[in-house]
Coordinates of C-alpha atoms in Angstrom, one line a residue:
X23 CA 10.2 21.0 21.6
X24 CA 7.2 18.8 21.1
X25 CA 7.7 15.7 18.8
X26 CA 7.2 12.2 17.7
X27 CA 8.4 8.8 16.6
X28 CA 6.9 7.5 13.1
X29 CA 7.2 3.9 12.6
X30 CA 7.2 2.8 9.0
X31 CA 6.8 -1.4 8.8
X32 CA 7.3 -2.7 5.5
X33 CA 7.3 -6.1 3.4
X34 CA 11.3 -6.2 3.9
X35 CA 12.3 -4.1 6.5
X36 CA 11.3 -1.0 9.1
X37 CA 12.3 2.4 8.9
X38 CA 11.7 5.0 12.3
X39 CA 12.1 8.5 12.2
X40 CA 12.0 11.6 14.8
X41 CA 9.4 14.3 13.5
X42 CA 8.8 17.6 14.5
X43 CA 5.3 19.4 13.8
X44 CA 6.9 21.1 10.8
X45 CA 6.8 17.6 9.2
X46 CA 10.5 17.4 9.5
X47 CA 12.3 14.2 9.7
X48 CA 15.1 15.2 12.4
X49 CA 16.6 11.5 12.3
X50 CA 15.8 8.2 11.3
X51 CA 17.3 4.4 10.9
X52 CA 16.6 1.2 9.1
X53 CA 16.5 -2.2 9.8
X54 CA 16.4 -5.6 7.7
X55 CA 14.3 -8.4 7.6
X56 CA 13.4 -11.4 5.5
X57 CA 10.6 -13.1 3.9
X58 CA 10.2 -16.7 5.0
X59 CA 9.6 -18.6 1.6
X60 CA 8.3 -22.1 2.0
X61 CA 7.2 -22.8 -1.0
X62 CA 5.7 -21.1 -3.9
X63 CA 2.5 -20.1 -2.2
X64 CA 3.8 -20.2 1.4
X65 CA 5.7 -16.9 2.4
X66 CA 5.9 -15.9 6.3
X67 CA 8.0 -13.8 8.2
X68 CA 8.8 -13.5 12.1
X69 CA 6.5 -10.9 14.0
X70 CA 9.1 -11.0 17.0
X71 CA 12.1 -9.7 14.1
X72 CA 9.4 -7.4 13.2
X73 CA 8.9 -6.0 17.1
X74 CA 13.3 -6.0 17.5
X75 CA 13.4 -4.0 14.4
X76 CA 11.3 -1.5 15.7
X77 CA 13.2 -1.5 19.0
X78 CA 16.3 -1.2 17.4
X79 CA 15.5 1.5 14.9
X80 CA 13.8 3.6 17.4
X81 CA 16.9 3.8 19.8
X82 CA 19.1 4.6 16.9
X83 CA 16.7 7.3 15.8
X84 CA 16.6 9.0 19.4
X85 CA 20.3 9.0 19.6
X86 CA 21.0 10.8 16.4
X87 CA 17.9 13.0 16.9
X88 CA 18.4 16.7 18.5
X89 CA 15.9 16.5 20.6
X90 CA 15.6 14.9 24.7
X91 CA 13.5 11.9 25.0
X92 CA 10.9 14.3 27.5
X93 CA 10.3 16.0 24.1
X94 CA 8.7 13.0 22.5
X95 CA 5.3 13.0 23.1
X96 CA 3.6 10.2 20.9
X97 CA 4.3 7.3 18.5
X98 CA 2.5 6.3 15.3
X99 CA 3.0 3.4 12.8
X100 CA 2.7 2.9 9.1
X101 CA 2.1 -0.4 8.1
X102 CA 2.2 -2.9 5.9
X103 CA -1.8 -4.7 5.1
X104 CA -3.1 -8.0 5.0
X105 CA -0.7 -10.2 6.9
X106 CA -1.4 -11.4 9.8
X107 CA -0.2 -13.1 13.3
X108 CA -2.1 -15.7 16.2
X109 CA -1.1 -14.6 19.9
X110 CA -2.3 -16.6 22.7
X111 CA -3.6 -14.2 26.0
X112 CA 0.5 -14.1 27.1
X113 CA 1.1 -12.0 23.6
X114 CA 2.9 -14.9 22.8
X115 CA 3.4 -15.8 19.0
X116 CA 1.5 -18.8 18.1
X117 CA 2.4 -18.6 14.3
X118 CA 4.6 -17.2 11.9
X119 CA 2.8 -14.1 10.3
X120 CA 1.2 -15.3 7.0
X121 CA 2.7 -12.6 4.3
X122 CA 0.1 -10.8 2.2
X123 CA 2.3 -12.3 -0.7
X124 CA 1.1 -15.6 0.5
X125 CA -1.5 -17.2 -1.2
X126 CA -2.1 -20.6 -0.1
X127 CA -5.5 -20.3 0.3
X128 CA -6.8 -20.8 -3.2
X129 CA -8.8 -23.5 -2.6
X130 CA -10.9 -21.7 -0.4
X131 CA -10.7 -18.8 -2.8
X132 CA -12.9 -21.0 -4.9
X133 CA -15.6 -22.0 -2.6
X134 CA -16.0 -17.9 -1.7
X135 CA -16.6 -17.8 -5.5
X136 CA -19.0 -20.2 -5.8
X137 CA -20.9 -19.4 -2.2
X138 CA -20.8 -15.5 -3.0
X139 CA -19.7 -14.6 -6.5
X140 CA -17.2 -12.1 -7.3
X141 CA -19.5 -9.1 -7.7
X142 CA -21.7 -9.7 -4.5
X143 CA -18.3 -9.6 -2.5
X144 CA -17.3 -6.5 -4.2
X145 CA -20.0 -4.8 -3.4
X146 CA -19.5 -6.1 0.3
X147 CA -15.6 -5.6 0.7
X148 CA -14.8 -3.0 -2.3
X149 CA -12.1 -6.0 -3.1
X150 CA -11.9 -8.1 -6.3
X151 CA -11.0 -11.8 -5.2
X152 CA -7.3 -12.2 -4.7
X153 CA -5.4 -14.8 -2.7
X154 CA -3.5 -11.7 -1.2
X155 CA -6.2 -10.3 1.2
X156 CA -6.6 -12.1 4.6
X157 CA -10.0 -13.9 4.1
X158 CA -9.0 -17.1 2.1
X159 CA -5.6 -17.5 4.1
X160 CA -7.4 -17.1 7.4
X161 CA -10.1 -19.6 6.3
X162 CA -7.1 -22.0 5.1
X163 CA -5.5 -21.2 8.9
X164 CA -9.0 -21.8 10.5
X165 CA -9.0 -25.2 8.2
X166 CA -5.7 -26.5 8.6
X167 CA -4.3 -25.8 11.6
X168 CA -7.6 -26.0 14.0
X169 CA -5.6 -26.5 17.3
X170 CA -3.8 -23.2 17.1
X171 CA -6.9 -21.2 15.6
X172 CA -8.6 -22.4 19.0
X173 CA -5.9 -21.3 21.2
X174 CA -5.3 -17.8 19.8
X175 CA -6.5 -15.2 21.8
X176 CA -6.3 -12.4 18.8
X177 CA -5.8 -12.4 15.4
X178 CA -3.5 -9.1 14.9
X179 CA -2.3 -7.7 11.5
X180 CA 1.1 -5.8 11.2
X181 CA 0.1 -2.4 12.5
X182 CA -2.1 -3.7 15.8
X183 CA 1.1 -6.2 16.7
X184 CA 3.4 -3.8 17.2
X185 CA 0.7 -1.2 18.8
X186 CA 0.0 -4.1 20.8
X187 CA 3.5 -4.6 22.0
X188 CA 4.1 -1.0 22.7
X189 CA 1.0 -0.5 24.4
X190 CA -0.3 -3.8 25.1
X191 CA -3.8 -3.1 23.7
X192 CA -5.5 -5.0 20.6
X193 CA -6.5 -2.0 18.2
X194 CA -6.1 -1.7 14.5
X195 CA -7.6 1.2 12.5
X196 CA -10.5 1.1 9.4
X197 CA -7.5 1.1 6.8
X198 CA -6.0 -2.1 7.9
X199 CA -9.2 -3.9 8.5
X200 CA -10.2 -2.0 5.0
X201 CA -8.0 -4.4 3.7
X202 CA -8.9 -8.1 4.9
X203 CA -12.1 -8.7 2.6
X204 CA -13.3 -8.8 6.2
X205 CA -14.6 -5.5 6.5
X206 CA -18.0 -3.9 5.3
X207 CA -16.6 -0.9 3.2
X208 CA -19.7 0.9 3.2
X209 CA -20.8 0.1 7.0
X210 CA -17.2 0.5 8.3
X211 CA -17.1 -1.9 10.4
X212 CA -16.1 -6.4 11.0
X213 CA -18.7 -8.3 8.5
X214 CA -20.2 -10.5 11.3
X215 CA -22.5 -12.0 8.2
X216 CA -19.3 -12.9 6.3
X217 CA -17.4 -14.1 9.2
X218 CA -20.1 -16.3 10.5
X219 CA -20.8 -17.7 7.5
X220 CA -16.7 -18.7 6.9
X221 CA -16.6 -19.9 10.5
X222 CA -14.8 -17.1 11.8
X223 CA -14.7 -15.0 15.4
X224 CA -15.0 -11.5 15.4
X225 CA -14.0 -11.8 19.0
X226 CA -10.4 -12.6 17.8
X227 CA -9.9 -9.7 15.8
X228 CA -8.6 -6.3 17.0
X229 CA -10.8 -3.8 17.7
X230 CA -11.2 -0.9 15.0
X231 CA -10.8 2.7 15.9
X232 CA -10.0 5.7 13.7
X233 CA -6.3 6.7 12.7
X234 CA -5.3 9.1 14.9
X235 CA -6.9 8.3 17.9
X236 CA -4.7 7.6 20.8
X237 CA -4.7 3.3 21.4
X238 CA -3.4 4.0 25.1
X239 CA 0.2 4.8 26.8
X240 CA 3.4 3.2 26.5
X241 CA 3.6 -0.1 28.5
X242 CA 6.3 0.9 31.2
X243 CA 8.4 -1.4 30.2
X244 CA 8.6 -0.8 26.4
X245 CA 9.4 3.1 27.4
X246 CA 12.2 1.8 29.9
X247 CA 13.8 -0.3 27.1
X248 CA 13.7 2.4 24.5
X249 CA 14.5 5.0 26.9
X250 CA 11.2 7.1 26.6
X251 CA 9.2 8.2 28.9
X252 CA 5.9 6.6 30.2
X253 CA 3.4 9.4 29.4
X254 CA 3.9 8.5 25.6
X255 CA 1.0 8.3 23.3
X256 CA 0.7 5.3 21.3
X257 CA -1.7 7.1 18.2
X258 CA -3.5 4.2 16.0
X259 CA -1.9 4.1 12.9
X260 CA -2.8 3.3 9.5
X261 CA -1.6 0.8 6.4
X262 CA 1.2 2.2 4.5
X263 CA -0.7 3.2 1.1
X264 CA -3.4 5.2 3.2
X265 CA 0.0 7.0 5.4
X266 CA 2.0 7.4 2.1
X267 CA -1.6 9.5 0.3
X268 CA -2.1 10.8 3.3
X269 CA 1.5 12.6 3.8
X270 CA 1.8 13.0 0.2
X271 CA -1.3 15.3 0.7
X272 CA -3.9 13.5 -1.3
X273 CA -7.3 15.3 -1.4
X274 CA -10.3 15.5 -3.4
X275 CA -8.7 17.2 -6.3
X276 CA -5.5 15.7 -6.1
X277 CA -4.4 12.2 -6.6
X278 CA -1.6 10.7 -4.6
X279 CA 0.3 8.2 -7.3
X280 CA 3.6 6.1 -5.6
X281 CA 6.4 5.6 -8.4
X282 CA 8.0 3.2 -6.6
X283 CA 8.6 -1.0 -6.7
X284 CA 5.0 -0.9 -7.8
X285 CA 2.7 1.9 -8.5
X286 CA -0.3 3.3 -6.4
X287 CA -2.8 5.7 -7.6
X288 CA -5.2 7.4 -5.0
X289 CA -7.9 9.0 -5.1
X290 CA -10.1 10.4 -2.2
X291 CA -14.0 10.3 -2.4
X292 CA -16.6 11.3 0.1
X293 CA -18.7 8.1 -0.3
X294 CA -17.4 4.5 -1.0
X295 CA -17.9 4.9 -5.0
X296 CA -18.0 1.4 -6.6
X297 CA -17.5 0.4 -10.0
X298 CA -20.2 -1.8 -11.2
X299 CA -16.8 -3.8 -13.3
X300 CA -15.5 -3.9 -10.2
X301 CA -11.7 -2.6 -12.0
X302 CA -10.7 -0.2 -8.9
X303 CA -10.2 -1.1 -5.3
X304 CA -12.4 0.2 -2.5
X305 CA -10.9 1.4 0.7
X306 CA -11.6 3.4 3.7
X307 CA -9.1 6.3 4.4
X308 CA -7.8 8.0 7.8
X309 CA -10.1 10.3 7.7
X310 CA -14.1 9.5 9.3
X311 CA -16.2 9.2 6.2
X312 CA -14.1 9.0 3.6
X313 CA -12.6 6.6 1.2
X314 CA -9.7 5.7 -1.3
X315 CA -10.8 4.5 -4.8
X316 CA -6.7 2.9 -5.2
X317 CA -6.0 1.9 -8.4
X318 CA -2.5 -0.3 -8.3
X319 CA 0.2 -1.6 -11.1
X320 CA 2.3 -4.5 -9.4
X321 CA 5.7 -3.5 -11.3
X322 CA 6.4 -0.4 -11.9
X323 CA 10.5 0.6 -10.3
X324 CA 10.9 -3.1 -10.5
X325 CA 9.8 -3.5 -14.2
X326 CA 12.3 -0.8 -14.9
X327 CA 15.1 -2.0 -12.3
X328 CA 14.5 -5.4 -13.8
X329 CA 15.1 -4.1 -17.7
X330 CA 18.0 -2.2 -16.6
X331 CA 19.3 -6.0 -14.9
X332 CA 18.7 -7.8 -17.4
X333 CA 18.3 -5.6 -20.5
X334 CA 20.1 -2.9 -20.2
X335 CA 23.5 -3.6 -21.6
X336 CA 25.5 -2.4 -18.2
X337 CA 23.8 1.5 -18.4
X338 CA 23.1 3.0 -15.3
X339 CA 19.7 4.9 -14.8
X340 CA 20.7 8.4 -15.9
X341 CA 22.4 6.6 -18.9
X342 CA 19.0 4.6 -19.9
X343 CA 17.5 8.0 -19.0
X344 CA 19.4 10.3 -21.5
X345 CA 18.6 7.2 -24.2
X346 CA 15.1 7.6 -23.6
X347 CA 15.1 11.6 -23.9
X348 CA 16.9 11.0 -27.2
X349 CA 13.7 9.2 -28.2
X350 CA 11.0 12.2 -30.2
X351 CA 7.6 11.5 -29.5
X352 CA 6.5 8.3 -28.4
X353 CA 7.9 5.4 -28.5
X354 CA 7.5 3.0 -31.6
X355 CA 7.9 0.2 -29.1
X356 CA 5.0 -0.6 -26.4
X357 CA 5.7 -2.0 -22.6
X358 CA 2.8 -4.2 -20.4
X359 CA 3.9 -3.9 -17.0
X360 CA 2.2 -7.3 -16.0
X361 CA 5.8 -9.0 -15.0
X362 CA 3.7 -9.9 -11.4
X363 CA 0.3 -10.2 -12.6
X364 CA -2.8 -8.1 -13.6
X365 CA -2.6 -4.2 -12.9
X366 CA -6.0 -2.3 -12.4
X367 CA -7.8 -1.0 -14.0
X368 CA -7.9 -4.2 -17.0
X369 CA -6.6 -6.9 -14.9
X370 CA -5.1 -8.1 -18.1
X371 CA -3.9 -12.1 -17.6
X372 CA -1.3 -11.6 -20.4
X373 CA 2.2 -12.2 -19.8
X374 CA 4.1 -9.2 -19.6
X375 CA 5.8 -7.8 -23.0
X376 CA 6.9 -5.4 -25.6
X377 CA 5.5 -4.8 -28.6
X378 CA 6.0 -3.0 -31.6
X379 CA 10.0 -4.1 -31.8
X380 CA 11.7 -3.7 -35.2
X381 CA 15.2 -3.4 -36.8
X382 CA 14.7 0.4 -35.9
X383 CA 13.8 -0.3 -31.7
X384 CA 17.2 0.9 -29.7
X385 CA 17.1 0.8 -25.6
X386 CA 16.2 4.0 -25.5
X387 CA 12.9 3.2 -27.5
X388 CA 12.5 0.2 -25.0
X389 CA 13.5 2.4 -21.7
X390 CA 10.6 5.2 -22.8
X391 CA 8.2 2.1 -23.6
X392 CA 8.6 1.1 -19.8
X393 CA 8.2 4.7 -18.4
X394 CA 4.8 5.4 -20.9
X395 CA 3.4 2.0 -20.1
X396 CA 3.4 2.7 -16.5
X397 CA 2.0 6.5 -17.2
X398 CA -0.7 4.7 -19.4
X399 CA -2.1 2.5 -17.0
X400 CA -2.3 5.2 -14.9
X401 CA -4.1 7.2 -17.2
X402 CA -6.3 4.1 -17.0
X403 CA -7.3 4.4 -13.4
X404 CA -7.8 8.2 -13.1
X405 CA -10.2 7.8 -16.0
X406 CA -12.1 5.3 -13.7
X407 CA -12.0 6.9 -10.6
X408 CA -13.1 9.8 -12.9
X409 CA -16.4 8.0 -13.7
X410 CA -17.0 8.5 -10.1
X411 CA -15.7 11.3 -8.6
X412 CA -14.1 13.5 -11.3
X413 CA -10.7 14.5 -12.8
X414 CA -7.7 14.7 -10.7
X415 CA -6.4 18.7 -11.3
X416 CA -3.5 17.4 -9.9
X417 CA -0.7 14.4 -9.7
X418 CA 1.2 14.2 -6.3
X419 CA 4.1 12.3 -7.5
X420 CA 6.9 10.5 -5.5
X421 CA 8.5 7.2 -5.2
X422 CA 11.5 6.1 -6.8
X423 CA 10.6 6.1 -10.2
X424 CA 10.0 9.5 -9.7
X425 CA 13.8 11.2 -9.7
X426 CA 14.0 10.4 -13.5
X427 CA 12.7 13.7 -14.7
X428 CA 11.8 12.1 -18.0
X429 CA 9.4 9.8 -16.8
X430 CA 7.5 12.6 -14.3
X431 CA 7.3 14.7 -17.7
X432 CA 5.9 11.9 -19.8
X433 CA 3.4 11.3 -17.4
X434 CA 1.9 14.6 -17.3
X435 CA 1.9 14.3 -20.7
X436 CA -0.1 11.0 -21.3
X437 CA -2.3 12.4 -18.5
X438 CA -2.4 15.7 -19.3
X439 CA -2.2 16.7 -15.8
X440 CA 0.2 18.7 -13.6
X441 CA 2.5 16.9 -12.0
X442 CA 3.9 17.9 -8.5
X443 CA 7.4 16.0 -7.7
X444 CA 7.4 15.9 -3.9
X445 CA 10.8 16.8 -2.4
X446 CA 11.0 13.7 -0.5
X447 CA 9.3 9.9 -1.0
X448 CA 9.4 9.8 3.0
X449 CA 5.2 9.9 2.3
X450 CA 4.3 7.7 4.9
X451 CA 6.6 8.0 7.7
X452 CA 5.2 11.8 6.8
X453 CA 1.5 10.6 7.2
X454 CA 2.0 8.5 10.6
X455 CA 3.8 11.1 11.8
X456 CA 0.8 13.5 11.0
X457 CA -1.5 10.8 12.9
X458 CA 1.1 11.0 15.9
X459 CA 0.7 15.0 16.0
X460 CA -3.0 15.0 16.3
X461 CA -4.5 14.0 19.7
X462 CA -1.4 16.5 20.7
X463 CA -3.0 19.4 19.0
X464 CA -0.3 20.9 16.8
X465 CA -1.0 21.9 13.0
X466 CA 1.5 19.9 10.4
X467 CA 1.3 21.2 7.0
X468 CA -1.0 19.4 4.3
X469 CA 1.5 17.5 2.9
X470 CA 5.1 17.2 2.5
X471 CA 7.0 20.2 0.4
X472 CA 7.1 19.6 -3.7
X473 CA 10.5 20.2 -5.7
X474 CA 9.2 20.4 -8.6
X475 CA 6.3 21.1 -10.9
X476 CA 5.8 19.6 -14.4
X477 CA 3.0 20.9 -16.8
X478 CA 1.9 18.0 -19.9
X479 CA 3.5 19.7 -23.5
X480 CA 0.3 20.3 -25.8
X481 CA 1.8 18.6 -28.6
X482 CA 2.9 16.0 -27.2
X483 CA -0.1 15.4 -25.5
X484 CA -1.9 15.4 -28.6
X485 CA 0.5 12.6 -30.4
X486 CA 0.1 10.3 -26.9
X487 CA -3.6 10.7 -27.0
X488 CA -3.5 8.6 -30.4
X489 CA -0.5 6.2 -29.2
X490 CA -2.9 5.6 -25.9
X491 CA -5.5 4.5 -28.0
X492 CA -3.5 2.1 -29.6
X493 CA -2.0 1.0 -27.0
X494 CA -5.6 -0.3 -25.6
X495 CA -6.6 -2.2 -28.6
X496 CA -3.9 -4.3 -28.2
X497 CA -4.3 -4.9 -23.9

């Protein structure tokens, strides 16, 4: 049997699974880790946690898998963006990684807004200005702590760290560096102009290759402590969103949308498409020449886990669920998912809410506001992305969020698109695992398998168009 290791690195923990080519997950195992909160812009976390998390999960993975460690062939990681970690030439860690929840570098978020402007670095980057992507914090780094910027050999993001420490070379893939606002998303490749300008070296960041491409062997030594062997492929990777769309089977004519702690919508153009209000995202994808238009809603699970906390008078899911189905038609009361900020495409700098509440409003009304303010925001962003490249026929739905039933329907319903529920949220352990198979040269289905379809109800689509349009005026 031919197979692989897929390496899923995360925000809080790692996840590592055995794959066969059928897309299979034949084992897998989890590990822990924390964020490292300073203060309320400084949030860090250990890369060398990160690299015995991997260790760990991997071995645990291979012991429970039915397969022989000869018959793993390659290994391919899903990772968190935007973060990043110093090494010195030894590989050793000069820093703690700096969290893409960081944002510590807002000062020198201003002077990129007064040397560039917002819309000349969109057109550069495909990003909006945001203290989470890598430029500002790596300028604050460069700024503030001189003597270690100096010394680092490499500046390596979550992916290329743990490639680098399994094969000991320094190779990220366009995704990641898609990511940094230090990328040209239209030339594919480091901004030297952008860099120079900010006092930055190219020559410290990884090289970029595509996903999928083989970064080199295992280092002997890695394959002797996790009890592989030393022909293993190390495969470049890709950042989570890009592996998650990519598993889930996102194409052309069908958007990839992630129901879970937040919510990502993705779309797949053949040209880096930009919106002259700069409201959707710009990235490059896994594949050569092509890009993801991702539209992104911070809360989404967590606004509902959050109401359920604190709101929900003890009720469990399914019993907040059946509350909501009780509900006919839309909900009298409105929900604005902005509990962690802006969501695309408005960017709204309200405060989170509900409107609409009266003497009438039960938690049911309040539960079904929560799961059609999410579906209308996403309605938002396809509309954009439709601008450019068309309407989705098709919603490839998983995440969290989406085993309610309920809220899957009432999204194909403010959409008025098919929704497919994918059989398992395991999207981007899917997608690197995908990566993994190709330099072998076995065929892995498109995407993982759907469970279930659901079609939008004419009528009710009819009665949300006119709640959606009320629900705008009032953003």
């Amino acid at each position: 049997m031919t197979a692989v290791i897929s390496i899923d690195l995360g925000t809080s923990g790692c996840r590592s699974a055995v794959y066969d080519s059928s897309l299979k997950s034949l084992s897998s195992a989890a590990a822990g880790y924390p964020l490292l909160v300073r203060s309320e812009t400084r949030i860090e976390q250990d890369a060398e946690v990160w690299w015995e998390c991997v260790k760990k999960t991997i071995r645990q993975a291979l012991a429970s898998a039915p397969v022989s460690a000869s018959d793993i062939k390659a290994i391919s990681i899903s990772a968190q963006g935007i973060a990043f970690v110093p090494i010195d030439r030894e590989g050793n860690v000069l820093h703690p990684v700096i969290s893409w929840m960081d944002s510590r570098g807002e000062a020198e978020l201003g002077k990129l807004r007064e040397r560039y402007g917002e819309e000349m670095l969109y057109r550069r980057t495909g990003k909006r200005l945001s203290p989470a992507y890598t430029l500002s914090k790596l300028m604050w780094f460069q700024e503030h702590q001189k003597e270690l910027y100096e010394r680092a050999w490499r500046i390596l993001f979550p992916l290329d760290f743990i490639q680098y420490c399994l094969s000991g070379e320094c190779v990220c893939d366009h995704t990641i560096a898609g990511g940094t606002m230090l990328y040209h998303v239209e030339r594919q490749c480091w901004d030297r102009k952008l860099l120079g300008e900010n006092h930055l070296s190219e020559e410290k960041l990884p090289k970029i290759a595509g996903a999928g491409t083989v970064v080199g062997k295992i280092r002997p030594g890695a394959a002797d402590e996790l009890g592989l062997t030393h022909e293993v492929l190390i495969v470049n990777g890709a950042q989570d969103q890009k592996c998650a769309a990519l598993g889930a089977g996102a194409e052309k004519s069908a958007a990839a949308v992630s129901l879970g702690t937040g919510c990502c919508i993705s779309r797949i153009a053949d040209r880096p498409i930009q919106d002259p209000s700069m409201r959707i995202p710009i990235f490059p994808y896994v594949y050569e020449n092509t890009w993801d238009l991702e539209g992104v809603i911070q809360t989404a699970g967590s606004a509902y886990a959050w109401f359920q906390r604190e709101l929900g008078g003890g009720l469990s899911f399914d019993m907040l669920n059946q509350k909501a189905a009780e509900v006919e038609g839309p909900s009298s009361v409105r929900f604005y998912p902005y509990l962690s900020g802006g969501a695309s495409p408005w960017w709204s700098e309200n405060p989170g809410s509900f409107t609409g509440l009266s003497l009438m409003s039960g938690i049911g009304h309040l539960t079904k506001a929560i799961f059609e303010g999410i579906a209308y925001h996403i309605r938002a962003n396809l509309e954009v992305m439709a601008e450019a490249c068309g309407y989705a026929e098709e919603l490839r739905l998983f995440g969290g969020g989406s085993k309610s039933a309920l809220w899957c329907q009432v999204i194909a319903d403010i959409t008025n698109t098919r929704v497919v529920r994918l059989a398992s949220s395991d999207t981007a352990l899917a997608g690197a695992a995908k990566l993994a198979f190709l330099p072998l040269g076995c065929d892995t289905p498109k995407s993982l398998p759907a469970a279930d379809v659901f079609l939008p109800d004419a009528a009710m689509t009819e009665e949300y168009e006119k709640a959606y349009e009320i629900y705008k005026k009032l953003q």
